[in-house]
Short mmCIF file of C-alpha atoms in Angstrom, two decimals:
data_model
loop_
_atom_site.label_atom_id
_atom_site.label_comp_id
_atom_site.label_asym_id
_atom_site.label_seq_id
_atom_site.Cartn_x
_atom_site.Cartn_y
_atom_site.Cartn_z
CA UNK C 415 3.47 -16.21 -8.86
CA UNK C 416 0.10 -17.61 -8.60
CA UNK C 417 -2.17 -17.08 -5.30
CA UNK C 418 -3.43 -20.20 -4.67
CA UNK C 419 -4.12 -19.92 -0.71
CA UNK C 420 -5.09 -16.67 0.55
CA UNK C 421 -3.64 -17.21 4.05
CA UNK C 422 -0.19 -17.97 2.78
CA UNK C 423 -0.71 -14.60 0.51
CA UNK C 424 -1.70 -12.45 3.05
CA UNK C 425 1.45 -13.50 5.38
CA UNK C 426 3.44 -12.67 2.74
CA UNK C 427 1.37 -9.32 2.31
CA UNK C 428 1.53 -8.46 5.57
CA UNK C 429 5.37 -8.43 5.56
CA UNK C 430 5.10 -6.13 2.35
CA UNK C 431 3.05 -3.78 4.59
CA UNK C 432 5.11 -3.99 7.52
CA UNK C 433 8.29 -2.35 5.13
CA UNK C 434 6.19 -0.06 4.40
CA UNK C 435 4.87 1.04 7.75
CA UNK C 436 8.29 0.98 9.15
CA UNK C 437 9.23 3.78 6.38
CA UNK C 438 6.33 6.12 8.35
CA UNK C 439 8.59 6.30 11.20
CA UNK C 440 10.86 8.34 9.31
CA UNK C 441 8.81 11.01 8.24
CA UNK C 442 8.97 14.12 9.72
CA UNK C 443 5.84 15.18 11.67
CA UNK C 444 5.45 18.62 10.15
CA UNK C 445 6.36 17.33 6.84
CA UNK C 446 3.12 14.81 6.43
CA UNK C 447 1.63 17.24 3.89
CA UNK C 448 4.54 18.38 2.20
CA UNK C 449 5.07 17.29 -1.75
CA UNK C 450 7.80 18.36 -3.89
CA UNK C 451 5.52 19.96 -6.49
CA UNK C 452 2.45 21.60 -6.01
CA UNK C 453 -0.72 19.54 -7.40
CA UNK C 454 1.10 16.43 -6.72
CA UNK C 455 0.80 14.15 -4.19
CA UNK C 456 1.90 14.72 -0.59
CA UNK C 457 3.22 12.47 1.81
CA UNK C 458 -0.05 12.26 3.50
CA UNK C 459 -1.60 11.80 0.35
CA UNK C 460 0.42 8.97 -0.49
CA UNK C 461 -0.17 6.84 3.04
CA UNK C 462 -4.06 7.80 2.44
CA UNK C 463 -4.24 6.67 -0.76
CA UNK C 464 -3.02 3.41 -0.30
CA UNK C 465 -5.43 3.13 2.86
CA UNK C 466 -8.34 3.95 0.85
CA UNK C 467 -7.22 2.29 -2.82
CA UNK C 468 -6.71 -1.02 -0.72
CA UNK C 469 -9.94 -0.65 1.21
CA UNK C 470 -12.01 1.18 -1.32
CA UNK C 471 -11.22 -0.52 -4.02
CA UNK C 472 -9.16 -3.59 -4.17
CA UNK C 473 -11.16 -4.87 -0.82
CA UNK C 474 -14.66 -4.09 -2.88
CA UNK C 475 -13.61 -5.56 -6.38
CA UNK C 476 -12.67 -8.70 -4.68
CA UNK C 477 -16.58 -9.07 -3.11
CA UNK C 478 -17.93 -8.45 -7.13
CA UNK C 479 -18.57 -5.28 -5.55
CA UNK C 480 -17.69 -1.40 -7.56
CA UNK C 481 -15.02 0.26 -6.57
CA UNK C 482 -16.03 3.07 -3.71
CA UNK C 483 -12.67 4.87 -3.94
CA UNK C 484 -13.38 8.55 -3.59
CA UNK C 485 -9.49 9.67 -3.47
CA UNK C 486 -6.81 10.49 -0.62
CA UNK C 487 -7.14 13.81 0.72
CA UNK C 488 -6.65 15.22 3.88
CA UNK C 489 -10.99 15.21 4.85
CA UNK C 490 -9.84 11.25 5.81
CA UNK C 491 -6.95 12.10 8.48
CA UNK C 492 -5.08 14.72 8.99
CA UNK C 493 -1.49 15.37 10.81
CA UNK C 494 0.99 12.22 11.47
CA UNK C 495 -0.68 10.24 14.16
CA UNK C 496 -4.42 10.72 12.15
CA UNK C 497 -2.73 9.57 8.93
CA UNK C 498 -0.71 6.21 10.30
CA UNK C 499 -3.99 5.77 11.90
CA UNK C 500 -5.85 5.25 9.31
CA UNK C 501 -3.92 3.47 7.36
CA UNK C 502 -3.97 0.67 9.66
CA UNK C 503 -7.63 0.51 10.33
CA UNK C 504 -8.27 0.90 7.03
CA UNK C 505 -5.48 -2.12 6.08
CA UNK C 506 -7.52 -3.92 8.95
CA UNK C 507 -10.68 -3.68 7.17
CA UNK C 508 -9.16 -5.17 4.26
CA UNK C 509 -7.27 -7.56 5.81
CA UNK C 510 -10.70 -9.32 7.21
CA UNK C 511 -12.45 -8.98 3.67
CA UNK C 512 -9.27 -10.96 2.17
CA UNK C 513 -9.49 -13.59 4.42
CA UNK C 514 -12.85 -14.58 3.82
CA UNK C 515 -11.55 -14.98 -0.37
CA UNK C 516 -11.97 -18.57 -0.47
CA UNK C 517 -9.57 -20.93 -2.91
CA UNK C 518 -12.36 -20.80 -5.46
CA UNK C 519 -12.92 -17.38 -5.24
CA UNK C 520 -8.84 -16.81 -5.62
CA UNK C 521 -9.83 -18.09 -9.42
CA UNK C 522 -12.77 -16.16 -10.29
CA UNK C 523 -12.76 -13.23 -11.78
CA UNK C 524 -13.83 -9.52 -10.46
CA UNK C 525 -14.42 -6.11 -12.59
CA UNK C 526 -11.61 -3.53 -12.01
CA UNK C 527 -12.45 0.08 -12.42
CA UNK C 528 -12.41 0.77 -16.11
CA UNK C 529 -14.74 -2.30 -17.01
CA UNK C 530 -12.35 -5.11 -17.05
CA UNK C 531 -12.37 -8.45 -15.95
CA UNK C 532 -9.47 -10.02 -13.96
CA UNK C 533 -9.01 -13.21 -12.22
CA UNK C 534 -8.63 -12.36 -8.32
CA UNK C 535 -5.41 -13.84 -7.73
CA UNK C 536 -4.08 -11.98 -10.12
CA UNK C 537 -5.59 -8.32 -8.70
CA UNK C 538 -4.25 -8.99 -5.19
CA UNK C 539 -1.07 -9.52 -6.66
CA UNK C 540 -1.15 -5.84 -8.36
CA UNK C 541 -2.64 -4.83 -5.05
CA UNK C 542 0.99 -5.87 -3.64
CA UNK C 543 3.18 -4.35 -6.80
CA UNK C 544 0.76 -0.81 -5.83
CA UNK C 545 2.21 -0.98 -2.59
CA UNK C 546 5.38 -1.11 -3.58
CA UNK C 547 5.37 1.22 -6.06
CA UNK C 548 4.09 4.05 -3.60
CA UNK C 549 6.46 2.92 -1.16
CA UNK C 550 9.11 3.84 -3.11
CA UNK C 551 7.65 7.31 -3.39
CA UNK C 552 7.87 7.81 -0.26
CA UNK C 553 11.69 6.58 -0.46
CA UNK C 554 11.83 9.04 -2.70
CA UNK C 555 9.92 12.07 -1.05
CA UNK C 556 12.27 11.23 1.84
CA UNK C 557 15.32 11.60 0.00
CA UNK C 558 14.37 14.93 -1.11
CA UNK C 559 13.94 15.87 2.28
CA UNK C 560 17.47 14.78 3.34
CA UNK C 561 15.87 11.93 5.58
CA UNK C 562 18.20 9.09 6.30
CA UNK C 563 16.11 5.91 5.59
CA UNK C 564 16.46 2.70 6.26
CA UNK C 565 17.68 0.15 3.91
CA UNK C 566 14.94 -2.37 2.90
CA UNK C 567 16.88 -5.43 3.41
CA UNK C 568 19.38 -4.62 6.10
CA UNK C 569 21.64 -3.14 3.40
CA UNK C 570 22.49 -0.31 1.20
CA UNK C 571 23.31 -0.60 -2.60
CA UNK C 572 26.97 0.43 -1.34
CA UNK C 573 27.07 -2.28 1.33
CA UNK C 574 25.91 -5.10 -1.16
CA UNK C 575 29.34 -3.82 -3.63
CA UNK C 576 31.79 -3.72 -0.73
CA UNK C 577 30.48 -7.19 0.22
CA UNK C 578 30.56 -8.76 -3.32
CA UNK C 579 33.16 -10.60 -4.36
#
């Protein structure tokens, strides 16, 4: 899928965001810094990071500016209400940078951390696949905990076989 018009993209990213906001009301409050392993990331940790990696980073590559991500721990917010928070001011920020991407900036290309060169379409769209991907950590973390979530489309993997033909 190529991003050709950023306001189109970031209604469709904003939806993305949305499923994964509405996982945070899930969570447990006293369980925000809990992980499964210790040195690994923690719930917190998870919601932070993508705050700051969409902020820090992808919102800074995409001005041909370096990446200012300094990492996801608890010095940012702290405790449920701190932590969802921040991840929406922070998605805010962001969300104002990306608009001003214009359709010829959408084809230029920005340096990514590690030196390379990609065309900016094609980072916002691994900005959204990031998302994702930590979102279904915290599916994941959730489990562990014995948290009923919801499912992401209205219904379960064993909803979708008793309905199929």
């Amino acid at each position: 899928m190529q991003i050709n018009d950023i306001n189109s993209f970031l209604g469709y990213y904003s939806k993305i965001k949305n499923r994964t906001r509405k996982l945070f009301e899930y969570i447990p409050e006293d369980k925000m810094e809990w992980t499964y392993q210790e040195g690994k990331f923690t719930i917190g940790d998870i919601i932070r990071h993508l705050a700051n990696i969409e902020r820090y980073m992808y919102a800074e590559t995409v001005q041909s500016k370096p990446s200012l991500y300094k990492g996801c721990g608890v010095e940012y917010a702290k405790g449920f209400q701190e932590v969802t928070a921040y991840y929406n001011r922070m998605h805010n920020e962001s969300m104002k940078i990306f608009a001003e991407v214009s359709p010829e900036d959408l084809h230029k290309k920005c340096k990514i951390p590690g030196g390379i060169e990609i065309t900016i379409w094609k980072w916002l769209r691994a900005m959204v696949e990031h998302e994702v991907h930590h979102r279904g950590q915290l599916y994941l973390y959730l489990s562990i905990l014995n948290v009923k979530t919801p499912p992401i489309f209205g219904l379960t993997s064993e909803e979708v076989v008793a309905n199929s033909d």
